[in-house]
C-alpha positions as a LaTeX table, in Angstrom:
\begin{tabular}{lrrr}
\hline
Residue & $x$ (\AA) & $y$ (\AA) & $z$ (\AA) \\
\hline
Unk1 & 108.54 & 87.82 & 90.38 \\
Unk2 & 107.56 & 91.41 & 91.32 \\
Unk3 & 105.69 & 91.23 & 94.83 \\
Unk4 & 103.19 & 94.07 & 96.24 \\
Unk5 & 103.03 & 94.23 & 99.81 \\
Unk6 & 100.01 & 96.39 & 100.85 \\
Unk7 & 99.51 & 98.10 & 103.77 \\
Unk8 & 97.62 & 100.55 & 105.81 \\
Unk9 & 97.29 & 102.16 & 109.25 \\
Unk10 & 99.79 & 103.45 & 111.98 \\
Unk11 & 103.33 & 102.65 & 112.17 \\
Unk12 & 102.81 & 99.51 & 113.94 \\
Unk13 & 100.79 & 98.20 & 110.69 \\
Unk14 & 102.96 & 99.31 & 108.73 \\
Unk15 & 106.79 & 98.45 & 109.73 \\
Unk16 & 106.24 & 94.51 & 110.41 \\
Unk17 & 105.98 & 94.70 & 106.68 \\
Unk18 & 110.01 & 95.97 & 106.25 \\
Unk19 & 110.95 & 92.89 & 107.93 \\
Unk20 & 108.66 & 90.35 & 105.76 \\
Unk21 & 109.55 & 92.21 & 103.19 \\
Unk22 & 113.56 & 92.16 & 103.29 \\
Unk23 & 113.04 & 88.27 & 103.49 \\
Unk24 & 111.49 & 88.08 & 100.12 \\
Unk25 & 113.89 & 90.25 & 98.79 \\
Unk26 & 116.78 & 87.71 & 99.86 \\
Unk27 & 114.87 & 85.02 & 98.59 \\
Unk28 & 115.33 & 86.21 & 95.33 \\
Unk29 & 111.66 & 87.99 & 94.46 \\
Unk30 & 111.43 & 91.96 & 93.35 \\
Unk31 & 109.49 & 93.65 & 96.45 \\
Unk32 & 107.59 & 96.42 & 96.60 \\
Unk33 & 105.26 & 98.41 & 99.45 \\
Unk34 & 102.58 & 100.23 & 99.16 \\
Unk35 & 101.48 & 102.51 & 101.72 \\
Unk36 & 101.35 & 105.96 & 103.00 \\
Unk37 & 103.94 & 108.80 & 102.68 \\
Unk38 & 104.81 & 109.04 & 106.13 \\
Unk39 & 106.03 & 105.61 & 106.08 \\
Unk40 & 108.23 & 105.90 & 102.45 \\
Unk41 & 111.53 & 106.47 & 104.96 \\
Unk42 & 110.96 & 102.90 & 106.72 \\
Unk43 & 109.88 & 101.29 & 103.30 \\
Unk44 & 113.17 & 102.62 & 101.24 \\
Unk45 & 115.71 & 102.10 & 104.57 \\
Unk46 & 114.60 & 97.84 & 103.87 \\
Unk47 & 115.56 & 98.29 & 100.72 \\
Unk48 & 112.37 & 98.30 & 99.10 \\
Unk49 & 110.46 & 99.80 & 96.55 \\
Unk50 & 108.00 & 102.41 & 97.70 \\
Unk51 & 104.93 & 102.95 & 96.48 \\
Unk52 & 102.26 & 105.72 & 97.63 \\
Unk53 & 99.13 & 105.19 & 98.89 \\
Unk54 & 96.57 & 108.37 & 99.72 \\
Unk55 & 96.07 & 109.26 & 103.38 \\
Unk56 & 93.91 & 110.89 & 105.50 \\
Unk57 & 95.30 & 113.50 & 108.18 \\
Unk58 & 94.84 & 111.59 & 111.77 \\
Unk59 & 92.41 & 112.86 & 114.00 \\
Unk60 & 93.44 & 115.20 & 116.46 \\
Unk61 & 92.94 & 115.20 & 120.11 \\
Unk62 & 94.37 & 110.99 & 120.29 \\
Unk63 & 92.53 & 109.11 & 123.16 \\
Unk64 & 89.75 & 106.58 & 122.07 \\
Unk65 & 86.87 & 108.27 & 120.08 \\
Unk66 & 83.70 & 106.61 & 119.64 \\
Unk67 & 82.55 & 103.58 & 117.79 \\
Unk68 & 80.72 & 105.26 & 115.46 \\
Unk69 & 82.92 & 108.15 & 114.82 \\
Unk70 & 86.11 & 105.60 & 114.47 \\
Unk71 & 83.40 & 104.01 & 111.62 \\
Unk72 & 82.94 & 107.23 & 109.93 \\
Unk73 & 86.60 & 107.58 & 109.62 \\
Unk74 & 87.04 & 104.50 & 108.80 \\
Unk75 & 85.08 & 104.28 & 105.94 \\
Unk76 & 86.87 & 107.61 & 104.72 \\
Unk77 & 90.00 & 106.31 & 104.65 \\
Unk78 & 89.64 & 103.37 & 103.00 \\
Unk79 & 87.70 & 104.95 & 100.37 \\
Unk80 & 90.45 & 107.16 & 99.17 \\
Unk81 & 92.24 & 104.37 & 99.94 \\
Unk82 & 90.48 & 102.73 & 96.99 \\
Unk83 & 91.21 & 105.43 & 94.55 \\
Unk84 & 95.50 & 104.92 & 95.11 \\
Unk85 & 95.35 & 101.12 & 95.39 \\
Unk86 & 94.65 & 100.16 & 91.12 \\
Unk87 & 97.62 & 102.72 & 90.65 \\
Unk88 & 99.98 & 101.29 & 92.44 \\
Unk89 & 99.19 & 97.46 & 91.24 \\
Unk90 & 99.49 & 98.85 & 88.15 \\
Unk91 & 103.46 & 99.65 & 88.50 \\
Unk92 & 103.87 & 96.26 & 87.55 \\
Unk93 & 102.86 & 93.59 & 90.18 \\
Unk94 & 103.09 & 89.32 & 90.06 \\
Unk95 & 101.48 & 88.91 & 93.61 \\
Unk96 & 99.45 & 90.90 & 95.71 \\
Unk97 & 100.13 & 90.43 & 99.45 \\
Unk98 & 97.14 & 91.92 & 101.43 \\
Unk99 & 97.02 & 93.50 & 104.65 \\
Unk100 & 93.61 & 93.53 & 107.20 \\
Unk101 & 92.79 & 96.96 & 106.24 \\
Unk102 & 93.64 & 96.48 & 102.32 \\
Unk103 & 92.36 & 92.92 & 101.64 \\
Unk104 & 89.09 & 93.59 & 101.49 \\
Unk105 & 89.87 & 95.93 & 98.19 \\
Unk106 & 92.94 & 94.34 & 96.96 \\
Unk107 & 90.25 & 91.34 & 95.82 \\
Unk108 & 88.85 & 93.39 & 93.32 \\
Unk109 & 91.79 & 94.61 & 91.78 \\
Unk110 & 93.23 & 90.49 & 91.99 \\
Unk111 & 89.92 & 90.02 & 90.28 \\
Unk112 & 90.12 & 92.93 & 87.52 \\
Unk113 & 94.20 & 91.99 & 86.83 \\
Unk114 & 94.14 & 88.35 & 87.15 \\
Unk115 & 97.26 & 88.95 & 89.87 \\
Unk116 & 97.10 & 86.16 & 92.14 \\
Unk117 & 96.69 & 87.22 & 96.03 \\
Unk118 & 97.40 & 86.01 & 99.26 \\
Unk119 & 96.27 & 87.51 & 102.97 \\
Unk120 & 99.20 & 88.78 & 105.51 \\
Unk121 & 97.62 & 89.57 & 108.16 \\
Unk122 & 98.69 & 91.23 & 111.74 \\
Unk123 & 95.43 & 89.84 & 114.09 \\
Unk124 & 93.40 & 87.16 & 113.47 \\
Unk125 & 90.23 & 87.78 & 112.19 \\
Unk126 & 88.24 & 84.92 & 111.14 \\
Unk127 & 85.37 & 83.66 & 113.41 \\
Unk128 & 86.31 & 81.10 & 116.24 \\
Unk129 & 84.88 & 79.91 & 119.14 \\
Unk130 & 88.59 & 80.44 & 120.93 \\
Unk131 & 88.01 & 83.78 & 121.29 \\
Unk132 & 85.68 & 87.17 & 120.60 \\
Unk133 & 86.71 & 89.01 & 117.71 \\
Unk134 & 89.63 & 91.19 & 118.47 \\
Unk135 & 87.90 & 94.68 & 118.07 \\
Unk136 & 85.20 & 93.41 & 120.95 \\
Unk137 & 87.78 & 93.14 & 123.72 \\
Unk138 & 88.31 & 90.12 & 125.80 \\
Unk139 & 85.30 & 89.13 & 127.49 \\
Unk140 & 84.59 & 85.05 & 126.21 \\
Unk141 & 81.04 & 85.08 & 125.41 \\
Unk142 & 81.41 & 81.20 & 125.50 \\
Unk143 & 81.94 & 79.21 & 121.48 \\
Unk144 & 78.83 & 79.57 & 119.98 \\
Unk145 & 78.95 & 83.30 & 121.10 \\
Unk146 & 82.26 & 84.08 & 120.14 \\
Unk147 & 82.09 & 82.36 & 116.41 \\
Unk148 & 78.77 & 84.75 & 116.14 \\
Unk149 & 79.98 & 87.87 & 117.50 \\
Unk150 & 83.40 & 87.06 & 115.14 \\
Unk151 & 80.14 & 86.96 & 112.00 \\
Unk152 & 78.86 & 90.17 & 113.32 \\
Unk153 & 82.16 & 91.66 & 113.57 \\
Unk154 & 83.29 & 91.18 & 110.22 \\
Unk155 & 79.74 & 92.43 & 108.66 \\
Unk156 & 80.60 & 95.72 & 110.57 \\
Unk157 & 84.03 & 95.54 & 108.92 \\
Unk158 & 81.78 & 94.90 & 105.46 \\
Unk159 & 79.84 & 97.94 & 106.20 \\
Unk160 & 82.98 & 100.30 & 106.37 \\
Unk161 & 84.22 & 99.40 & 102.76 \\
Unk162 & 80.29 & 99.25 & 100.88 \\
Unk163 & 81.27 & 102.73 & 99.74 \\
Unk164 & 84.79 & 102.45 & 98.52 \\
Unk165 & 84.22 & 98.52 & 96.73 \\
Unk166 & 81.29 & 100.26 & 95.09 \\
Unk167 & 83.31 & 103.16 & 93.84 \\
Unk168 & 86.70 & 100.28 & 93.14 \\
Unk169 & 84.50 & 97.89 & 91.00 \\
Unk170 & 82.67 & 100.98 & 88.96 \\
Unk171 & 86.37 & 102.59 & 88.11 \\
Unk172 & 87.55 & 98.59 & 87.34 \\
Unk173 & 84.26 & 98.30 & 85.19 \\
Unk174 & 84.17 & 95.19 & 87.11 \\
Unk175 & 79.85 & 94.25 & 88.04 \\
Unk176 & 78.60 & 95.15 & 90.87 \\
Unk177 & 79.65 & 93.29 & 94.56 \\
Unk178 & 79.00 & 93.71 & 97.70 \\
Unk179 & 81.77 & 93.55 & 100.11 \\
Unk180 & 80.15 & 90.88 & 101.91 \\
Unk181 & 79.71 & 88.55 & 99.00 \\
Unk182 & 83.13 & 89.05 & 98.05 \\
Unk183 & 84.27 & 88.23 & 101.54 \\
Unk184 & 82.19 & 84.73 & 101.14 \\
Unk185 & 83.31 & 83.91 & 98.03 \\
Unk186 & 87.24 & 83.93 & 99.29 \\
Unk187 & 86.13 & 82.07 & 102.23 \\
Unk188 & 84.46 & 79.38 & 100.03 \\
Unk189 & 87.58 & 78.76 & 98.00 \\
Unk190 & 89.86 & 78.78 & 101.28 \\
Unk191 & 91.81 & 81.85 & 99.85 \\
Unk192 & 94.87 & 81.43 & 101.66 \\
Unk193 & 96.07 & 83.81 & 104.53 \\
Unk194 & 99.32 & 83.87 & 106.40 \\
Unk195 & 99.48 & 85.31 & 109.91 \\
Unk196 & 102.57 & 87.31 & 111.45 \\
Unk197 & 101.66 & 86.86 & 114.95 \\
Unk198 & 103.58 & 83.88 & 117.37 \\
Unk199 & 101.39 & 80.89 & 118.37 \\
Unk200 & 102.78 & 82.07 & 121.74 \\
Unk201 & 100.26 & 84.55 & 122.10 \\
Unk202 & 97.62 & 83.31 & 119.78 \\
Unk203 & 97.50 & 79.41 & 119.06 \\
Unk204 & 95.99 & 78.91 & 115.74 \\
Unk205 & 92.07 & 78.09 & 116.48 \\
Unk206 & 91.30 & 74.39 & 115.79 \\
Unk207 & 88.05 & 75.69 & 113.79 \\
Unk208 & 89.50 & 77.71 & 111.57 \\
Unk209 & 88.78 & 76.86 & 108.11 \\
Unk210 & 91.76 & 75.25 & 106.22 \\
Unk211 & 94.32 & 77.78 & 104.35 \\
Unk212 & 94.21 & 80.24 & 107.57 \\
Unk213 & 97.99 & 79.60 & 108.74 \\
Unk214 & 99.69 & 81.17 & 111.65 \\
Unk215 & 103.70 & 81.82 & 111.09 \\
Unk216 & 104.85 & 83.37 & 113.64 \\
Unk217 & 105.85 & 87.35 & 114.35 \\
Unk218 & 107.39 & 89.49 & 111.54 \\
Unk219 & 109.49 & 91.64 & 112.78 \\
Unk220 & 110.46 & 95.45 & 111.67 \\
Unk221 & 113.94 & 95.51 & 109.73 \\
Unk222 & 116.89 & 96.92 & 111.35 \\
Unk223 & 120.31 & 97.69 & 109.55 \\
Unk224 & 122.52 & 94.97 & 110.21 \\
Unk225 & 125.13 & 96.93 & 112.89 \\
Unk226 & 122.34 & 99.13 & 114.48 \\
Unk227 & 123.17 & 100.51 & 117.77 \\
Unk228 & 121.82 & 102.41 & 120.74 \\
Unk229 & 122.17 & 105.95 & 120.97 \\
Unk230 & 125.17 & 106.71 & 123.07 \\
Unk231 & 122.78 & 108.87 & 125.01 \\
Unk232 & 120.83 & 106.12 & 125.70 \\
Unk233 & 124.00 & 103.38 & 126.00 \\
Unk234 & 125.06 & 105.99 & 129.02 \\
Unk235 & 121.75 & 105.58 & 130.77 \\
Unk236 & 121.85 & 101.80 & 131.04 \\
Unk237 & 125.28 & 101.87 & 132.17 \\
Unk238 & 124.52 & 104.71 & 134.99 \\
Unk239 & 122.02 & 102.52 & 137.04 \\
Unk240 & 119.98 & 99.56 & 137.55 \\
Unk241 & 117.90 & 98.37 & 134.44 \\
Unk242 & 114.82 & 101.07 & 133.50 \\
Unk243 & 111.55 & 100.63 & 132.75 \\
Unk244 & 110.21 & 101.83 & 128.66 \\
Unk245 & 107.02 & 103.71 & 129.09 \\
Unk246 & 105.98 & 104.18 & 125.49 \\
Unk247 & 102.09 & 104.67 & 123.43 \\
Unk248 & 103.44 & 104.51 & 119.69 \\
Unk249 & 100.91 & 106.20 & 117.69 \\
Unk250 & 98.66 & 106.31 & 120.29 \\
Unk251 & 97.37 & 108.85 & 122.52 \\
Unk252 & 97.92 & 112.40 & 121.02 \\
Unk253 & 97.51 & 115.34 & 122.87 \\
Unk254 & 98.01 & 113.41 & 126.19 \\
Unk255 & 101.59 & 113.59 & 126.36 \\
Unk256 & 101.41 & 116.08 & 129.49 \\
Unk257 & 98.94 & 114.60 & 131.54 \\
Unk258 & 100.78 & 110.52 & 130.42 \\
Unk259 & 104.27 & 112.05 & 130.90 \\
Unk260 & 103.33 & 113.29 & 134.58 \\
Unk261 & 101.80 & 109.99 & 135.41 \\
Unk262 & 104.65 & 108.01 & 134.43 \\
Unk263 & 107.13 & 109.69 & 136.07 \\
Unk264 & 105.28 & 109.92 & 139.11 \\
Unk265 & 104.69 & 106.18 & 139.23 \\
Unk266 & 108.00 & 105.23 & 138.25 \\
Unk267 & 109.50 & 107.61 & 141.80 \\
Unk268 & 106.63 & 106.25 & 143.98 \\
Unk269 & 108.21 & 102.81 & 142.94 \\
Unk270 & 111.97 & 104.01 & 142.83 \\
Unk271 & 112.40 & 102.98 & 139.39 \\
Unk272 & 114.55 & 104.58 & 136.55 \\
Unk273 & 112.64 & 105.08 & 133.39 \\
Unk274 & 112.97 & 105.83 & 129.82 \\
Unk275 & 110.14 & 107.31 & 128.13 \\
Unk276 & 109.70 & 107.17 & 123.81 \\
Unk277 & 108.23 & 110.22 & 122.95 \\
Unk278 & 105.80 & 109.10 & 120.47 \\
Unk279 & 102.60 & 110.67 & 119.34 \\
Unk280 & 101.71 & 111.59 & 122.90 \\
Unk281 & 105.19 & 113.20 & 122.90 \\
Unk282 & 105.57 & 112.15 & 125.90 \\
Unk283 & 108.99 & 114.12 & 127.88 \\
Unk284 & 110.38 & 113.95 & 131.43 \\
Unk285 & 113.72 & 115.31 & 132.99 \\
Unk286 & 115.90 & 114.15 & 135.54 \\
Unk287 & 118.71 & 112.26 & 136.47 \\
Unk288 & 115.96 & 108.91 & 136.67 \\
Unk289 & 114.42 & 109.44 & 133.51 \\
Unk290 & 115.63 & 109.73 & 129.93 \\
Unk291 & 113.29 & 110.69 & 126.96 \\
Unk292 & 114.11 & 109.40 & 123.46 \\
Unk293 & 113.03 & 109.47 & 119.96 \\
Unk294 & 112.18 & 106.45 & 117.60 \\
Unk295 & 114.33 & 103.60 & 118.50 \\
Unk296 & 114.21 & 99.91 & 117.49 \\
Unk297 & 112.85 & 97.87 & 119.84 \\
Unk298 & 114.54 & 94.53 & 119.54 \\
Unk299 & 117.75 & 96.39 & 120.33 \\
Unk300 & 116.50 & 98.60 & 123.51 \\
Unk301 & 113.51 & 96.20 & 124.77 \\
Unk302 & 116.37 & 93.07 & 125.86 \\
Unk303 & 118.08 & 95.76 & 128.16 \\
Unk304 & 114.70 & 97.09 & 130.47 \\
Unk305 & 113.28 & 95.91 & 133.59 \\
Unk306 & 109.62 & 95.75 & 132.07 \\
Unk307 & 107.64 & 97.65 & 129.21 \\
Unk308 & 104.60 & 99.63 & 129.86 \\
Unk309 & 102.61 & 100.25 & 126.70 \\
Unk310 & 99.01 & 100.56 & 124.69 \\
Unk311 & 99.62 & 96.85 & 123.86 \\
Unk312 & 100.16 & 97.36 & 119.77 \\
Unk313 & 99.88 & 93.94 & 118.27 \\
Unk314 & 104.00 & 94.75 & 117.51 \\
Unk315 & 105.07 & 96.07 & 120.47 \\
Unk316 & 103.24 & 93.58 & 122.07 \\
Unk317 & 105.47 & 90.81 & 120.52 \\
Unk318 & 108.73 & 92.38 & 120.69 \\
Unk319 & 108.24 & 93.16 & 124.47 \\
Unk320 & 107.61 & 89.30 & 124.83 \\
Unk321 & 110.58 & 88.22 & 122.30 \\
Unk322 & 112.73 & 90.62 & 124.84 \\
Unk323 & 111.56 & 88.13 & 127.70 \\
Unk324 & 110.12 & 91.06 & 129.69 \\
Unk325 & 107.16 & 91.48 & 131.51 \\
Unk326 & 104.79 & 94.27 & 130.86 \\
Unk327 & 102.04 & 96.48 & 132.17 \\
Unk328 & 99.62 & 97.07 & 129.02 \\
Unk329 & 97.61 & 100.15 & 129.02 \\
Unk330 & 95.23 & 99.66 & 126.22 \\
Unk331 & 93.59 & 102.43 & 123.93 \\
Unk332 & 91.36 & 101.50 & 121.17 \\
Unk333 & 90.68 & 98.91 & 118.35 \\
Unk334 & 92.75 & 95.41 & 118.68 \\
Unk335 & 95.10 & 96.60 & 121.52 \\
Unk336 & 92.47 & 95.51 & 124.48 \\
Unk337 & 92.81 & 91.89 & 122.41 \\
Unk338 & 96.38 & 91.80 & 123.05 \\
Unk339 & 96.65 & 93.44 & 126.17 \\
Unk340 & 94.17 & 90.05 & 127.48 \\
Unk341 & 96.48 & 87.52 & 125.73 \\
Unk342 & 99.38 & 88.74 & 127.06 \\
Unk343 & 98.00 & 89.04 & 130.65 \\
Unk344 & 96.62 & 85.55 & 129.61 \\
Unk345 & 99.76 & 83.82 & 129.07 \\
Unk346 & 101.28 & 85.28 & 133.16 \\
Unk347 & 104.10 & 87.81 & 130.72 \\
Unk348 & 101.71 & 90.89 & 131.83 \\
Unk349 & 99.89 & 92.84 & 134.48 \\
Unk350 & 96.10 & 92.98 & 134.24 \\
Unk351 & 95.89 & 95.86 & 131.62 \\
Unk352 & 95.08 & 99.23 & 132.74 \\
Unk353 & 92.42 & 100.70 & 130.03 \\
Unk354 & 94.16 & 103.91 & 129.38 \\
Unk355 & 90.98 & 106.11 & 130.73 \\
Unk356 & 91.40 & 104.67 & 134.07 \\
Unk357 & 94.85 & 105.31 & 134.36 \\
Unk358 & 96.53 & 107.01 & 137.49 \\
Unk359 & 100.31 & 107.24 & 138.73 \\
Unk360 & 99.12 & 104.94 & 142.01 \\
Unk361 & 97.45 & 102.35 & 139.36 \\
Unk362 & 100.74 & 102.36 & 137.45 \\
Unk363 & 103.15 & 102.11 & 140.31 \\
Unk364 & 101.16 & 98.99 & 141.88 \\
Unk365 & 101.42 & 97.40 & 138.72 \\
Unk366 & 105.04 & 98.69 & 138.21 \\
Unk367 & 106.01 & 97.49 & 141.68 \\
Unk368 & 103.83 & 93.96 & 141.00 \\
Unk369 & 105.74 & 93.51 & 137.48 \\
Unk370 & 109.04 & 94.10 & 138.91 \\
Unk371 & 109.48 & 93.20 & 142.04 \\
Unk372 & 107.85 & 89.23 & 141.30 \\
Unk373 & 109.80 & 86.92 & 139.77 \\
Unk374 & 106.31 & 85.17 & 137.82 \\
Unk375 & 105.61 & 87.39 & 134.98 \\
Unk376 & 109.51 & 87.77 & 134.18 \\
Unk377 & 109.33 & 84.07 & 134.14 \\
Unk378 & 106.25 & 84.11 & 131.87 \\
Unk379 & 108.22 & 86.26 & 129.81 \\
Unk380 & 110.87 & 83.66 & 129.38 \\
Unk381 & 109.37 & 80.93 & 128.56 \\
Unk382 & 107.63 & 83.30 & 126.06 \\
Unk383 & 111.18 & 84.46 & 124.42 \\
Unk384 & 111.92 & 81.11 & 124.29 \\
Unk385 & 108.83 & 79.67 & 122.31 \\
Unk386 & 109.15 & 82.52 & 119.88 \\
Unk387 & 112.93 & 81.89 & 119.36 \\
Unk388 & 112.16 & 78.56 & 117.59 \\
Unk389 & 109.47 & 80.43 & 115.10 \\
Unk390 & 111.05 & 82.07 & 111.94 \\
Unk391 & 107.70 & 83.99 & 110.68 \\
Unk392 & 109.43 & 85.96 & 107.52 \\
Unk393 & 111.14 & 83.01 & 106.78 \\
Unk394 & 107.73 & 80.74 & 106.87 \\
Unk395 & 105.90 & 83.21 & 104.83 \\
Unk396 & 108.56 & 82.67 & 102.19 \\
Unk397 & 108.04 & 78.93 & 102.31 \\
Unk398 & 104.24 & 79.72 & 102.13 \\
Unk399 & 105.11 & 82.30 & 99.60 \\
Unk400 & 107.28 & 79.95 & 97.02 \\
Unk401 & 104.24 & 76.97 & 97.59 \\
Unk402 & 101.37 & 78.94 & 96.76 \\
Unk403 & 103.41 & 80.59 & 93.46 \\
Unk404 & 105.05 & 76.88 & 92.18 \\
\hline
\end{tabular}
């Protein structure tokens, strides 16, 4: 069975993916990705096929923009997003395994090819009265509120893909749909939807409807025998245990102003620190402070004092698998969500939104994170709770059900 994983965004919607993805391709099934150039090099070192999906260049300038702009783009992307997606089903494809960003088109093409789909999704998105929707933030607006704000929410999310379903279904000579009809006719027939998130940070809501299963956390492949940099191997050895200050994809054109910040709060709290470039490209010198390039997280996270970071739904998790505590400093879209759970469940700091940050805001929370034993304990008991979850491998399960 030939499986199409697709997916869009920044690396951290992308690389959870390699993990799930390896798993399949040890159970025995033929797996493919489908996403955007930049990511073919993660895609081919799991192993698996690579398929291209168009992208748009990312905005310049990083930081949060706007509501409305991020709409605008939005619906740009996923419009040429459209125009990719029937090519690469059309390599030759079983089952369809859809992302947030690429279910709401990969339903026409199941519905044009007769290929079977299922959801894999990264955040929870269906309405419950647990929580606001994760692109509102974190403010309850009690259960009633929160199940209609989670409505309103994913009309919004509707909105952004009227242009590209219209333009899909015309090219698929499928009739007309909107996206919100399409939407309600999955939900009717409980189309099923697997989520790679732990149940440590996100319990699965008691109102969901059925078929809306959560897994557990899947994580990005790393080459069996991957090691640290010796660069970085001689840092850890040379003092007491740093602190990772890192914004992923987050955050360009700040790298100056971050970089200063960090390094000032990490000396005004006479902690060593290593920083991950990033977008930001964030840099620092000095005997204290090492800069480095990409580097897996589940092998440098277990060896750091705490993690500051914008609180991606994947670093997120492997900061908490780690059993370190955390300062989040949130950008945009679902990071505030997971910046609250994971001050929520004691592992974190109250997140700093990453306008307000300073180097004194930082170091309090720096000197808070370390020096108290009670969110390193949170941590812990975190680690431990997602130790007993096997997401990839659940998804397989889930995966070999829902095919016979």
């Amino acid at each position: 069975m030939r499986i199409l994983i697709a997916a869009a965004g920044s690396r951290g919607d992308i690389a959870p993916y390699t993990g799930l993805g390896a798993e399949l391709r040890r159970a025995g099934y033929e797996v493919a990705v489908a996403t955007t150039d930049a990511f073919a090099p993660l895609v081919r070192e799991a192993q698996l096929e690579f398929r291209g999906l168009p992208s748009r260049p990312p905005t310049q300038g990083g930081g949060a923009p706007n509501k409305r702009q991020l709409m605008r783009e939005a619906a740009a992307f996923v419009t040429e997003l459209g125009r990719g997606f029937a090519d690469a089903v059309a390599q030759g494809t079983d089952l369809l395994l859809l992302s947030t960003t690429t279910a709401p088109l990969g339903w026409h093409l199941a519905e044009a090819t007769g290929v079977p789909a299922v959801g894999a999704y990264l955040q929870p998105t269906a309405p419950t009265g647990d929580f606001p929707p994760v692109v509102t933030g974190t403010r309850s607006l009690g259960r009633p509120g929160n199940r209609t704000a989670g409505r309103v929410a994913l009309r919004m999310a509707d909105r952004v893909y009227t242009e590209a379903v219209t333009e899909l279904r015309r090219d698929l000579r499928l009739p007309p749909l909107a996206p919100h009809e399409m939407r309600r006719r999955q939900e009717r027939a409980n189309w099923p939807v697997l989520h790679g998130f732990s149940t440590a940070l996100v319990p699965r809501p008691s109102d969901w409807r059925p078929g809306l299963d959560v897994v557990g956390t899947w994580w990005p492949f790393v080459a069996a025998g991957s090691r640290l940099p010796a660069e970085v191997e001689d840092f850890l050895a040379a003092g007491p245990r740093p602190v990772f200050v890192g914004f992923g994809s987050m955050a360009a054109g700040h790298g100056e102003r971050l970089s200063e910040i960090a390094v000032r709060a990490l000396r005004q709290a006479g902690l060593r620190g290593i920083l991950q470039t990033g977008s930001a490209g964030l840099a620092a010198g000095g005997d204290d402070v090492l800069t480095i390039g990409d580097t897996p997280h589940e092998l440098l996270f277990p060896r750091v004092a705490a993690v500051v970071h914008h609180a991606g739904a994947g670093t997120t998790a492997a900061g908490l698998r780690a059993g370190v505590p955390a300062v989040p400093v949130p950008v945009t879209a679902d990071q505030p969500f997971w910046a609250g759970r994971l001050a929520a469940s004691g592992a974190a700091t109250a997140p700093i939104p990453f306008r307000s940050l300073t180097a004194e805001r930082l170091a309090d929370a720096l000197e808070q994170v370390v020096r108290q034993q009670g969110h390193a304990r949170a941590a812990s008991v975190a680690a431990q709770h997602m130790a007993t979850e096997d997401g990839a491998g659940a998804a397989v399960k889930a995966v070999e059900r829902l095919t016979g």
